[in-house]
mmCIF file of C-alpha atoms in Angstrom:
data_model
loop_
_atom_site.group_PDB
_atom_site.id
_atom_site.type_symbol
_atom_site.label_atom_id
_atom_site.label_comp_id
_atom_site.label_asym_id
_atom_site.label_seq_id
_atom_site.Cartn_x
_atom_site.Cartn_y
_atom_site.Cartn_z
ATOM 1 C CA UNK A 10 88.962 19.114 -53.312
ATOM 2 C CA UNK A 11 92.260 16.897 -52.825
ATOM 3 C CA UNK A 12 95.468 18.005 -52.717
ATOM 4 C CA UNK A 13 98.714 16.711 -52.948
ATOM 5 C CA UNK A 14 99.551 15.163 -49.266
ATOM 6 C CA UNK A 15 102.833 17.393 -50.079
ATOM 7 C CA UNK A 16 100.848 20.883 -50.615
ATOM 8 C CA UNK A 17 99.587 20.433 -46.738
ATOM 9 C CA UNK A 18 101.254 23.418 -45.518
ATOM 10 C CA UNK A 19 98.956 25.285 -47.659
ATOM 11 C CA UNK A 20 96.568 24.729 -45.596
ATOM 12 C CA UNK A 21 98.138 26.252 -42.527
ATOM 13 C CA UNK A 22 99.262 29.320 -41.143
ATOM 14 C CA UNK A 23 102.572 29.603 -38.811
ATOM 15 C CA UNK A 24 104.617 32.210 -37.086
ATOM 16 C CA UNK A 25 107.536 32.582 -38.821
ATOM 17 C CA UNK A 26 110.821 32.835 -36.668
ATOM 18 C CA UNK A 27 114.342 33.891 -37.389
ATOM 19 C CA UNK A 28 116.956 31.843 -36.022
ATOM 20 C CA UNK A 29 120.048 32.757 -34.838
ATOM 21 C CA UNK A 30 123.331 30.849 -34.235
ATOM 22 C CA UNK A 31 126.891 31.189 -34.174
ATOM 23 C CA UNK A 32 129.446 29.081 -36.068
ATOM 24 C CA UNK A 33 133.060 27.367 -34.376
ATOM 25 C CA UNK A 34 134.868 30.605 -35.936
ATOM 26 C CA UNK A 35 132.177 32.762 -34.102
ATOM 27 C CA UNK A 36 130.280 34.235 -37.111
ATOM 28 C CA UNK A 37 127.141 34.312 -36.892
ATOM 29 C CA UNK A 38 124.203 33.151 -38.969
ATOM 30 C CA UNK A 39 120.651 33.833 -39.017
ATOM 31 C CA UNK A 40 117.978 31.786 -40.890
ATOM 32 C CA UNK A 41 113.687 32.156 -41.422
ATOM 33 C CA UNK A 42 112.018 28.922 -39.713
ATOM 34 C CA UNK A 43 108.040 28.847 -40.114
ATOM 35 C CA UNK A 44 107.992 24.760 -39.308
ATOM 36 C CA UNK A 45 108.037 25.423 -35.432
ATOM 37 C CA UNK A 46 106.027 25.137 -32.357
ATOM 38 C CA UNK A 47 105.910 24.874 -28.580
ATOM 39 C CA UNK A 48 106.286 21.779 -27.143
ATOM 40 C CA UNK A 49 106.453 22.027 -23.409
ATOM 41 C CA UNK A 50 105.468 23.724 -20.291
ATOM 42 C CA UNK A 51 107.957 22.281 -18.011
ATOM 43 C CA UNK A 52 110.283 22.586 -19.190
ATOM 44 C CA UNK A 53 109.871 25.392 -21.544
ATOM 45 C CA UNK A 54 110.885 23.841 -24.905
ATOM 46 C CA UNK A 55 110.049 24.837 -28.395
ATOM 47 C CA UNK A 56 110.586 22.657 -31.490
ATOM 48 C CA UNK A 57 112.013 23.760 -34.864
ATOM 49 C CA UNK A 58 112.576 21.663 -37.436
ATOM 50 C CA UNK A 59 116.172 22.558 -40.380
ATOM 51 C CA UNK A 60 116.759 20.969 -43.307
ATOM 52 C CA UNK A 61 119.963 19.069 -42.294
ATOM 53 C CA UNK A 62 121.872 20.668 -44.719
ATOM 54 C CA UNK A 63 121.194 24.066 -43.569
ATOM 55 C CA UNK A 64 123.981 25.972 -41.464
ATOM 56 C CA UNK A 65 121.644 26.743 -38.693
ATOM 57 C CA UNK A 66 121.558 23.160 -38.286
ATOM 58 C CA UNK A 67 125.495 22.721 -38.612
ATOM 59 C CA UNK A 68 126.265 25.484 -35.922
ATOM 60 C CA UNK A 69 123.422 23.857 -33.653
ATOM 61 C CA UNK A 70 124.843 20.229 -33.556
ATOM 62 C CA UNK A 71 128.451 21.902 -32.679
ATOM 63 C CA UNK A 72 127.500 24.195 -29.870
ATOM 64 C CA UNK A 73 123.815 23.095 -29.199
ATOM 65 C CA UNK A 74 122.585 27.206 -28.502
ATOM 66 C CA UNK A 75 120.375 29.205 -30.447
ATOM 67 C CA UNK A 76 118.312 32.325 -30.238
ATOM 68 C CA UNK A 77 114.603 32.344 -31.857
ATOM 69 C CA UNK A 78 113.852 35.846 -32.976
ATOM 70 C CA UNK A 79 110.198 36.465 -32.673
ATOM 71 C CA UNK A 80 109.244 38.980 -35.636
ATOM 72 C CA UNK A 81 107.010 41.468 -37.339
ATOM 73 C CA UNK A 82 105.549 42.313 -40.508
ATOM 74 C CA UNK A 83 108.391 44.677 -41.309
ATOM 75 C CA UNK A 84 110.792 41.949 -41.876
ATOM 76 C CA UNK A 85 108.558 40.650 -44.736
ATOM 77 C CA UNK A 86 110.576 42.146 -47.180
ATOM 78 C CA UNK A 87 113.940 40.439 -45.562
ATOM 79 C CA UNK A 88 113.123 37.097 -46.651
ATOM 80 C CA UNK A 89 114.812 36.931 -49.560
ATOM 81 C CA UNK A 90 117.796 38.001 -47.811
ATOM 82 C CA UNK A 91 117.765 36.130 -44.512
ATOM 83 C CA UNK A 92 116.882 32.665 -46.460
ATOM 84 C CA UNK A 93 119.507 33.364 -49.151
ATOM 85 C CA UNK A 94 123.001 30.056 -49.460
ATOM 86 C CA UNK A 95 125.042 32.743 -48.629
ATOM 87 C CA UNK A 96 129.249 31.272 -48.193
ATOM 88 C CA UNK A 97 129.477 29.639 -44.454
ATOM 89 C CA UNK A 98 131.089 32.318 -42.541
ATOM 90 C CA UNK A 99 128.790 35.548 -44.319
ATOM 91 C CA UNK A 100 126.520 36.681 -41.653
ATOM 92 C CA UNK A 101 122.782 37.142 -43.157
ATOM 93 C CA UNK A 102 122.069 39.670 -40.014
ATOM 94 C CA UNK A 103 124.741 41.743 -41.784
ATOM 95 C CA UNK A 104 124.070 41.071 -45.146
ATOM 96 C CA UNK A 105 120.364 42.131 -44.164
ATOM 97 C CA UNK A 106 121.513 45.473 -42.506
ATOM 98 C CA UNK A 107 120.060 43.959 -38.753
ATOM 99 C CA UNK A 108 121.616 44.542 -35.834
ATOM 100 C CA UNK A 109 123.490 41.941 -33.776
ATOM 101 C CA UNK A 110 123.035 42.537 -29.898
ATOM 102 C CA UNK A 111 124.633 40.217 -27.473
ATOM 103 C CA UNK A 112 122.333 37.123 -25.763
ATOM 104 C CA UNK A 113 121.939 37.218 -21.937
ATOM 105 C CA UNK A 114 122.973 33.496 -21.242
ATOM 106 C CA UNK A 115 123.916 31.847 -24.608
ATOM 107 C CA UNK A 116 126.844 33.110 -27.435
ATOM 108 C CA UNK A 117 124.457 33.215 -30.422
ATOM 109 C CA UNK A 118 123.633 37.089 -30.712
ATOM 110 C CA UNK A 119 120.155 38.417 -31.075
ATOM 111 C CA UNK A 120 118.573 40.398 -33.775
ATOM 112 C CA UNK A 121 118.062 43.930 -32.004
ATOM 113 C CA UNK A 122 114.842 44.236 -34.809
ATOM 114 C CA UNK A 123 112.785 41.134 -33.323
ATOM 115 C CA UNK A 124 109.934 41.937 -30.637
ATOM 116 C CA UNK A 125 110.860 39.090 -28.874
ATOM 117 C CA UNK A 126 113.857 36.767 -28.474
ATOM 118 C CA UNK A 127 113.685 33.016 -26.750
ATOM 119 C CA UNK A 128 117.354 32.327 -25.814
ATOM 120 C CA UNK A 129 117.249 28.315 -26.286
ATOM 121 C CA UNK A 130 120.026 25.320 -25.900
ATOM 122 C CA UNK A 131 119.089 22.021 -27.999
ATOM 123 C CA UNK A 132 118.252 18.893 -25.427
ATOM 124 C CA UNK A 133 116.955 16.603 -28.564
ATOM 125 C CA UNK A 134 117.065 16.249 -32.443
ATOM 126 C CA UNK A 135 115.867 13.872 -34.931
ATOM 127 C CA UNK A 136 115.804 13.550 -38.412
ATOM 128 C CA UNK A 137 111.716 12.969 -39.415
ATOM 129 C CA UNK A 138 111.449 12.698 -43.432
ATOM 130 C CA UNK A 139 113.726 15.421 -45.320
ATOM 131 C CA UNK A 140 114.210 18.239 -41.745
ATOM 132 C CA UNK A 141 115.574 17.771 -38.535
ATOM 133 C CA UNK A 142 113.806 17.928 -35.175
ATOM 134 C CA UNK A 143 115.995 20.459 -32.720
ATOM 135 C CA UNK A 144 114.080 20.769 -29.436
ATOM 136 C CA UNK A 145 115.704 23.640 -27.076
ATOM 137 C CA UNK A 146 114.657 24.511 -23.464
ATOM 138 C CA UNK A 147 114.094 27.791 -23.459
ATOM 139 C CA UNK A 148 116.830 29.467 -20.440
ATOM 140 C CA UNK A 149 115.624 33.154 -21.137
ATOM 141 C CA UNK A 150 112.866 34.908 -22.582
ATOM 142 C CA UNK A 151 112.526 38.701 -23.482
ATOM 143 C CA UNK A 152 110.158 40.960 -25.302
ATOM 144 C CA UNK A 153 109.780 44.334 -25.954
ATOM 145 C CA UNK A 154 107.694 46.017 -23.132
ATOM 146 C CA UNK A 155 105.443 48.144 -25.611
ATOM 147 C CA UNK A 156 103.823 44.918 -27.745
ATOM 148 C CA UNK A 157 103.469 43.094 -24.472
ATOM 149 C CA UNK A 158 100.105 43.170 -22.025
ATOM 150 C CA UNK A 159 99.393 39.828 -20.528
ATOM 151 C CA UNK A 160 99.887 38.150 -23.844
ATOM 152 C CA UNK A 161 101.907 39.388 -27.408
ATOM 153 C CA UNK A 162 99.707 42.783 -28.122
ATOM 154 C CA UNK A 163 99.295 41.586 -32.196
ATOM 155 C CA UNK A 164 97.788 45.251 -33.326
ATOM 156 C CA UNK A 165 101.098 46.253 -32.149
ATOM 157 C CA UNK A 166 103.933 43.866 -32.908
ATOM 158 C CA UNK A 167 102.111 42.603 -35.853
ATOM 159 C CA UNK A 168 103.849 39.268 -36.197
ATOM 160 C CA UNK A 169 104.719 38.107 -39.498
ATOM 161 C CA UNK A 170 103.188 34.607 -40.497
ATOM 162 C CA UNK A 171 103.537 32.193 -43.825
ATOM 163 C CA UNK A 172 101.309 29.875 -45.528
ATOM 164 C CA UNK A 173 103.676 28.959 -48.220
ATOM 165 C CA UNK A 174 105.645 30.343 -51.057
ATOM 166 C CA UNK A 175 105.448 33.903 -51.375
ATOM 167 C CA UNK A 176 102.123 34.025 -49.290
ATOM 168 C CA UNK A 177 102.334 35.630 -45.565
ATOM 169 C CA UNK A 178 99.747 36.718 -43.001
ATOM 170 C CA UNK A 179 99.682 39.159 -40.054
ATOM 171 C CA UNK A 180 97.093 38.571 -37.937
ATOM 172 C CA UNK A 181 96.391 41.519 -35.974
ATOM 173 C CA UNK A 182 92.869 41.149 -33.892
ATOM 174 C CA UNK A 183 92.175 39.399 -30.605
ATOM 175 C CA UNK A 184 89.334 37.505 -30.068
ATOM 176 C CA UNK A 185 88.582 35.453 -26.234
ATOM 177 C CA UNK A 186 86.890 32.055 -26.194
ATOM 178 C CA UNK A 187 86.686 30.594 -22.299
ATOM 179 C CA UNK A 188 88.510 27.635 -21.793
ATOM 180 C CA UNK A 189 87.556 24.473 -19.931
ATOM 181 C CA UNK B 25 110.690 42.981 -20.507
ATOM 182 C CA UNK B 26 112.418 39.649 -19.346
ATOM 183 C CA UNK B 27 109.130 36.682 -18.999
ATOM 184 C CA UNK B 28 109.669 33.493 -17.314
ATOM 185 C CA UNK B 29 110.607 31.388 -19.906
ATOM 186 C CA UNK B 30 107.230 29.151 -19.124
ATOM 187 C CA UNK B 31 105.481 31.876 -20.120
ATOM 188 C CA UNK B 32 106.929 31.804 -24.085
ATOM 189 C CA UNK B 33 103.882 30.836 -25.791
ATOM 190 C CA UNK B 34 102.303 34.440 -25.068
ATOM 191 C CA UNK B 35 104.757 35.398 -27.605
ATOM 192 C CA UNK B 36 104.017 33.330 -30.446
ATOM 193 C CA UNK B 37 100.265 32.812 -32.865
ATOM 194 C CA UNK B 38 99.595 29.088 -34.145
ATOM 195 C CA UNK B 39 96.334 27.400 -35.635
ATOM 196 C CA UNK B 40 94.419 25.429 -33.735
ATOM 197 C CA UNK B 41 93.691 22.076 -34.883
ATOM 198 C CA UNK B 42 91.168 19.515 -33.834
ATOM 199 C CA UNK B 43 93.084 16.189 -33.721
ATOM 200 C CA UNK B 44 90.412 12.770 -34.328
ATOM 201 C CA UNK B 45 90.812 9.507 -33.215
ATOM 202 C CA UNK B 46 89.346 6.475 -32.637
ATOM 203 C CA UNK B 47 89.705 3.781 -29.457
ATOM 204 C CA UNK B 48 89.986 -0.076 -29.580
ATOM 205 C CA UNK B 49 86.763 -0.289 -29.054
ATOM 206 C CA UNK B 50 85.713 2.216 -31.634
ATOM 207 C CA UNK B 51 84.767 4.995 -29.794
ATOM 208 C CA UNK B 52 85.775 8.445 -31.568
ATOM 209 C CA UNK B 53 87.585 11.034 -29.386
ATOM 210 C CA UNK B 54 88.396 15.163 -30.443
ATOM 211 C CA UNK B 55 90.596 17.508 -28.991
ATOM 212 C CA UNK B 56 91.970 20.988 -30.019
ATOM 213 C CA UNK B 57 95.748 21.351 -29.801
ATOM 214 C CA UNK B 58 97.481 24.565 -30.931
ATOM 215 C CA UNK B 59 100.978 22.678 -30.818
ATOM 216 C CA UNK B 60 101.600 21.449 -33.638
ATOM 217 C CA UNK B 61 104.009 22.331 -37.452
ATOM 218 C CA UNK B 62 104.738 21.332 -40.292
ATOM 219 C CA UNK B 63 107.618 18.847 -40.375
ATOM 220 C CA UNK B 64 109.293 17.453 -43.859
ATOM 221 C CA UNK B 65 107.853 17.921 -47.313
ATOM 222 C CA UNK B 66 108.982 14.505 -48.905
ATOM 223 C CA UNK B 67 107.621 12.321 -47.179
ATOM 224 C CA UNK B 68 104.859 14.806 -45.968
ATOM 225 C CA UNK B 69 104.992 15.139 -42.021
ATOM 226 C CA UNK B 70 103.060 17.033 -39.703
ATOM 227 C CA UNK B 71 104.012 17.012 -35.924
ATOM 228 C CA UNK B 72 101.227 17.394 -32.774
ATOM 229 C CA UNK B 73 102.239 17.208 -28.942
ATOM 230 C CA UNK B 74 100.172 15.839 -26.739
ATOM 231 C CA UNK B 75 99.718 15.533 -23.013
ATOM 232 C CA UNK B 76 100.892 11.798 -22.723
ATOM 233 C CA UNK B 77 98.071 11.535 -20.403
ATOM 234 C CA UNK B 78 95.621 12.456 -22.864
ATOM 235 C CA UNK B 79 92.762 9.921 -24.987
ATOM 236 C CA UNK B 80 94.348 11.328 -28.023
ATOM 237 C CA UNK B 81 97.883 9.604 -27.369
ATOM 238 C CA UNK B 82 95.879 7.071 -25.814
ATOM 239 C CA UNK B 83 94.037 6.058 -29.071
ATOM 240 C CA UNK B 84 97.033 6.905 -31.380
ATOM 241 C CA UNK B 85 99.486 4.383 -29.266
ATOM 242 C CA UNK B 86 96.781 1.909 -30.025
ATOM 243 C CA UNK B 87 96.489 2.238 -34.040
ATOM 244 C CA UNK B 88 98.508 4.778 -34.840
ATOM 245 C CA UNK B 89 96.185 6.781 -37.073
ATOM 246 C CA UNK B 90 94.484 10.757 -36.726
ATOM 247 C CA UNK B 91 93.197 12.860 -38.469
ATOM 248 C CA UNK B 92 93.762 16.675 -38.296
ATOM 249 C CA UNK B 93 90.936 18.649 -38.893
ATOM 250 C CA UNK B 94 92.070 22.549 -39.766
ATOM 251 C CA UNK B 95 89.290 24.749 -38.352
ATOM 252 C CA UNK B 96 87.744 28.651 -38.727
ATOM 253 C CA UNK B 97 87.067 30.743 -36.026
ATOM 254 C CA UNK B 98 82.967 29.499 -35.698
ATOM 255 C CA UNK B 99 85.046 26.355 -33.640
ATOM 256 C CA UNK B 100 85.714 28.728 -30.697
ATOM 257 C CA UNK B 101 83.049 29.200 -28.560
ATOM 258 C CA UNK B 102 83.192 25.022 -29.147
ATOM 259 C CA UNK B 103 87.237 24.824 -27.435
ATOM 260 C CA UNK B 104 85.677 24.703 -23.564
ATOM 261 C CA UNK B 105 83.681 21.339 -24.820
ATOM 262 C CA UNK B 106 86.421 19.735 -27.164
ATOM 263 C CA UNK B 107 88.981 20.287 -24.794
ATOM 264 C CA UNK B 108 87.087 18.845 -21.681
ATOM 265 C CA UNK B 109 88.053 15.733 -19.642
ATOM 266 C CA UNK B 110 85.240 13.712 -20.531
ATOM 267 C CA UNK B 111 85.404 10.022 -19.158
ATOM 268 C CA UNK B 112 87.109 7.515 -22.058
ATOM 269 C CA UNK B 113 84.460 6.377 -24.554
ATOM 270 C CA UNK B 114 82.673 9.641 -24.507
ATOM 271 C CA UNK B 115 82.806 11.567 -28.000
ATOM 272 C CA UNK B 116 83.624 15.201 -27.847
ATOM 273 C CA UNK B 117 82.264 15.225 -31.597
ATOM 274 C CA UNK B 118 78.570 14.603 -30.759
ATOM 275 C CA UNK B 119 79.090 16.291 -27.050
ATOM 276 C CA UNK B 120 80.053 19.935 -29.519
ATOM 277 C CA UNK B 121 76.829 18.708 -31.694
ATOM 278 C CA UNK B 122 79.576 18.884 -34.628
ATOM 279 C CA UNK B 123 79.309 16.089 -37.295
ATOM 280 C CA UNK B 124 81.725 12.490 -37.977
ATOM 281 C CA UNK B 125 82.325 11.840 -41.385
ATOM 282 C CA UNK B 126 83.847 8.785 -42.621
ATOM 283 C CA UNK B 127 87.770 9.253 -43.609
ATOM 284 C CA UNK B 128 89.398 7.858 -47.122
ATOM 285 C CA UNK B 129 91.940 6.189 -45.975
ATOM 286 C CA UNK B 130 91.846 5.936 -42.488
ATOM 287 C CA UNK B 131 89.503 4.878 -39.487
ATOM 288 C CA UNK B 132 89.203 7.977 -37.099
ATOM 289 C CA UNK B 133 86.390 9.966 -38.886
ATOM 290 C CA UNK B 134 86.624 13.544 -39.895
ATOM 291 C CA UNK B 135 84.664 16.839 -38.508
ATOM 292 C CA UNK B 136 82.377 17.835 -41.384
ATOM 293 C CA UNK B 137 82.090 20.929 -40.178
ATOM 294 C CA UNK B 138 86.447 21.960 -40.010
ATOM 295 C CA UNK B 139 88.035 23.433 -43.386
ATOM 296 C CA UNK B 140 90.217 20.586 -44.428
ATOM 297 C CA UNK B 141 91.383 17.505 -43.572
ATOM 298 C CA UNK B 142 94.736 15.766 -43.294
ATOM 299 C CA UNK B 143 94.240 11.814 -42.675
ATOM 300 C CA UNK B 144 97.466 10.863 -41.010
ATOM 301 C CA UNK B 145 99.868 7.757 -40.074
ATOM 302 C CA UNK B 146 101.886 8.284 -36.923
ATOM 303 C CA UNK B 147 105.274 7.330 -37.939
ATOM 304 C CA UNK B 148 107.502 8.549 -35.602
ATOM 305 C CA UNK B 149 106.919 9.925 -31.269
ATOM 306 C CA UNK B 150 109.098 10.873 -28.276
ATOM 307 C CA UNK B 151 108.819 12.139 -24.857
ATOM 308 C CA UNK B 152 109.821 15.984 -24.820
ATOM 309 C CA UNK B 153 109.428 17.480 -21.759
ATOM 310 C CA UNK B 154 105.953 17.136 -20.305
ATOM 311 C CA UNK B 155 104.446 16.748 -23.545
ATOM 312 C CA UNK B 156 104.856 13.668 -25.949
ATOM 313 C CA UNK B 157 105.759 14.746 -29.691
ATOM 314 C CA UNK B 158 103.742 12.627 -32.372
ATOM 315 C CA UNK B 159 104.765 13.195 -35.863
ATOM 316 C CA UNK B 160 102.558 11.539 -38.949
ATOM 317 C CA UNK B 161 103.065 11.131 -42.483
ATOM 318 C CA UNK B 162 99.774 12.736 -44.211
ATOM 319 C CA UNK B 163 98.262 10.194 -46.570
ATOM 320 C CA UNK B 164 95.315 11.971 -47.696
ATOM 321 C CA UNK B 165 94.751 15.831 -47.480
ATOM 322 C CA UNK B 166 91.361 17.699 -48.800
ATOM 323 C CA UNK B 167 89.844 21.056 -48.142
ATOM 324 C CA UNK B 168 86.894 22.494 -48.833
ATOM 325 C CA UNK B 169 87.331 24.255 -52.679
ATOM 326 C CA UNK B 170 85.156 27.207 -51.176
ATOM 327 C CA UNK B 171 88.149 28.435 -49.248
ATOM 328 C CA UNK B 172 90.964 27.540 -51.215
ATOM 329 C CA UNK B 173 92.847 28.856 -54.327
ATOM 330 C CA UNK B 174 96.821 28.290 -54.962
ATOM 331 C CA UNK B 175 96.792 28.377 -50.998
ATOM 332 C CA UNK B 176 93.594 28.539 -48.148
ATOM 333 C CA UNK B 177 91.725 31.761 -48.550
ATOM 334 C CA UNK B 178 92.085 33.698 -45.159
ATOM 335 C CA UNK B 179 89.123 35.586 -45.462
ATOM 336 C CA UNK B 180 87.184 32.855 -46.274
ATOM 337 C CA UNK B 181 87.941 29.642 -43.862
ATOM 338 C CA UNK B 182 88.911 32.317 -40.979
ATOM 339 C CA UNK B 183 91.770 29.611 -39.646
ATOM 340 C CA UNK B 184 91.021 29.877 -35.782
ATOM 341 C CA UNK B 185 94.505 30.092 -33.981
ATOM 342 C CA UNK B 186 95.379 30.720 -30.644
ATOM 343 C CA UNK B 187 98.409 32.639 -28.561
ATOM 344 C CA UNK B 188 97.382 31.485 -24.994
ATOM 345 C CA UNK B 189 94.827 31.091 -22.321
ATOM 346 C CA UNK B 190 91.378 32.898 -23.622
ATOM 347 C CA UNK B 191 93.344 35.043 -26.632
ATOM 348 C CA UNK B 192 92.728 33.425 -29.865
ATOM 349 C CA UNK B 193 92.723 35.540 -33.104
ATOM 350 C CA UNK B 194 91.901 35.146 -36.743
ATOM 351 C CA UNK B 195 94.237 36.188 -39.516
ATOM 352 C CA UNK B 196 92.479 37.294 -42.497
ATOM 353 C CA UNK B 197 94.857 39.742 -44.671
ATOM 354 C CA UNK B 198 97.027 37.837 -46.973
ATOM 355 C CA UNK B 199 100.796 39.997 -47.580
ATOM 356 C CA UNK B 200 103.023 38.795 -50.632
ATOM 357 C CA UNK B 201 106.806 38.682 -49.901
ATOM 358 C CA UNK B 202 109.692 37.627 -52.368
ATOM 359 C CA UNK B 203 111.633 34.645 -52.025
ATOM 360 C CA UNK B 204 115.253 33.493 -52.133
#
């Protein structure tokens, strides 16, 4: 059947990602992203892509850092929360009863509930169609030792993912295919 | 645990796609790339990155058209042959015995045997790091009504997607969360 070009993201499944940033004033802010993806080895960048109006994007362009929070299932039931218009200057890590713990190498804080956190600073943006491209070289990376055993152990930090709307997925079983 | 920050993709679950092109001289080309998002709704973007050294950029530098075929997990024992350096004007399509079909709109055929299809105009591409970022506006998108309703069905297209190296895994529970 054929679909609206627009309903494409249907069709797709992505990690979704809390982002977190901190303002001139030093509050911080924390936003849902499921429009993201690696981009590079070497350097290490990864790609997420704001609607320019959003206040992770605002915070970005003034002090180029921000920290992707890699997350679990458990933070399904945050969404509503962490994607809420809430004033600029009300931190949604707050307002969602998270807890803020400083970054190793960047001001942003991180969300102490994540698995995983990718401390990034923004080398490139663009605006494509109605987002903005931020690109940020990853300086950092942590996880959580438990979930972790050569790659992300899903059964364990069960990693929340969106189609669209209200529909999410966690996939939690590995399967190996070789590789050329 | 801290990782090197090469290493980030271990942390993060995407869907492979199988991007198809076409050459100058009208030769079709496949390859599986599990970077790639959703970009912008309005106009409707999707964005891949590429090894600049690879046929794919190759081919979309020359007419600027792809198609991204959206896959189940039957496609992974096929990743060792799609992703293989065969010589220029060698089709990893017949090489995986998988099936061309002609596109709507566009040149580069489509993979009968992926989910759905998103027929797509490169609009937009820049260097990032060691990969090159190639964003298209979707034109045409159409998936097999078997395996979708409101969005794709997990448990029925099994959308192949990959963490890194020989992990791969297949989400198939579906979670509803409430929006903002």
């Amino acid at each position: 059947m054929r679909l609206k070009p627009k309903d494409f993201m249907k069709l797709l499944i992505r990690p979704v990602i809390v982002v977190s940033t901190i303002s001139k004033e030093g509050v911080s802010n924390a936003a849902p992203f499921s429009f993201n993806s690696p981009v590079s080895f070497s350097p290490p960048i990864i790609a997420i892509f704001s609607n320019p109006k959003h206040d992770t994007w605002r915070n970005i362009k003034e002090n180029k850092e921000f920290v992707v929070n890699i997350i679990g299932e458990e933070f399904g039931p945050l969404m509503k929360i962490l994607e809420k218009d809430y004033p600029y200057g009300v931190s949604e890590i707050k307002e969602a009863n998270l807890t803020e713990e400083p970054s190793r190498k960047i001001r942003p804080p991180r969300i102490k509930e994540a698995f995983a956190w990718l401390e990034c600073k923004m080398i490139h943006s663009a605006v494509l169609g109605d987002h903005v491209l931020i690109a940020g070289e990853i300086i950092e990376a942590e996880v959580k030792s438990e979930v972790f055993d050569k790659v992300v152990l899903l059964e364990k930090a069960k990693p929340l993912c969106h189609i669209s709307g209200e529909y999410f997925s966690t996939p939690l079983t590995v399967s190996k295919f070789e590789r050329a």
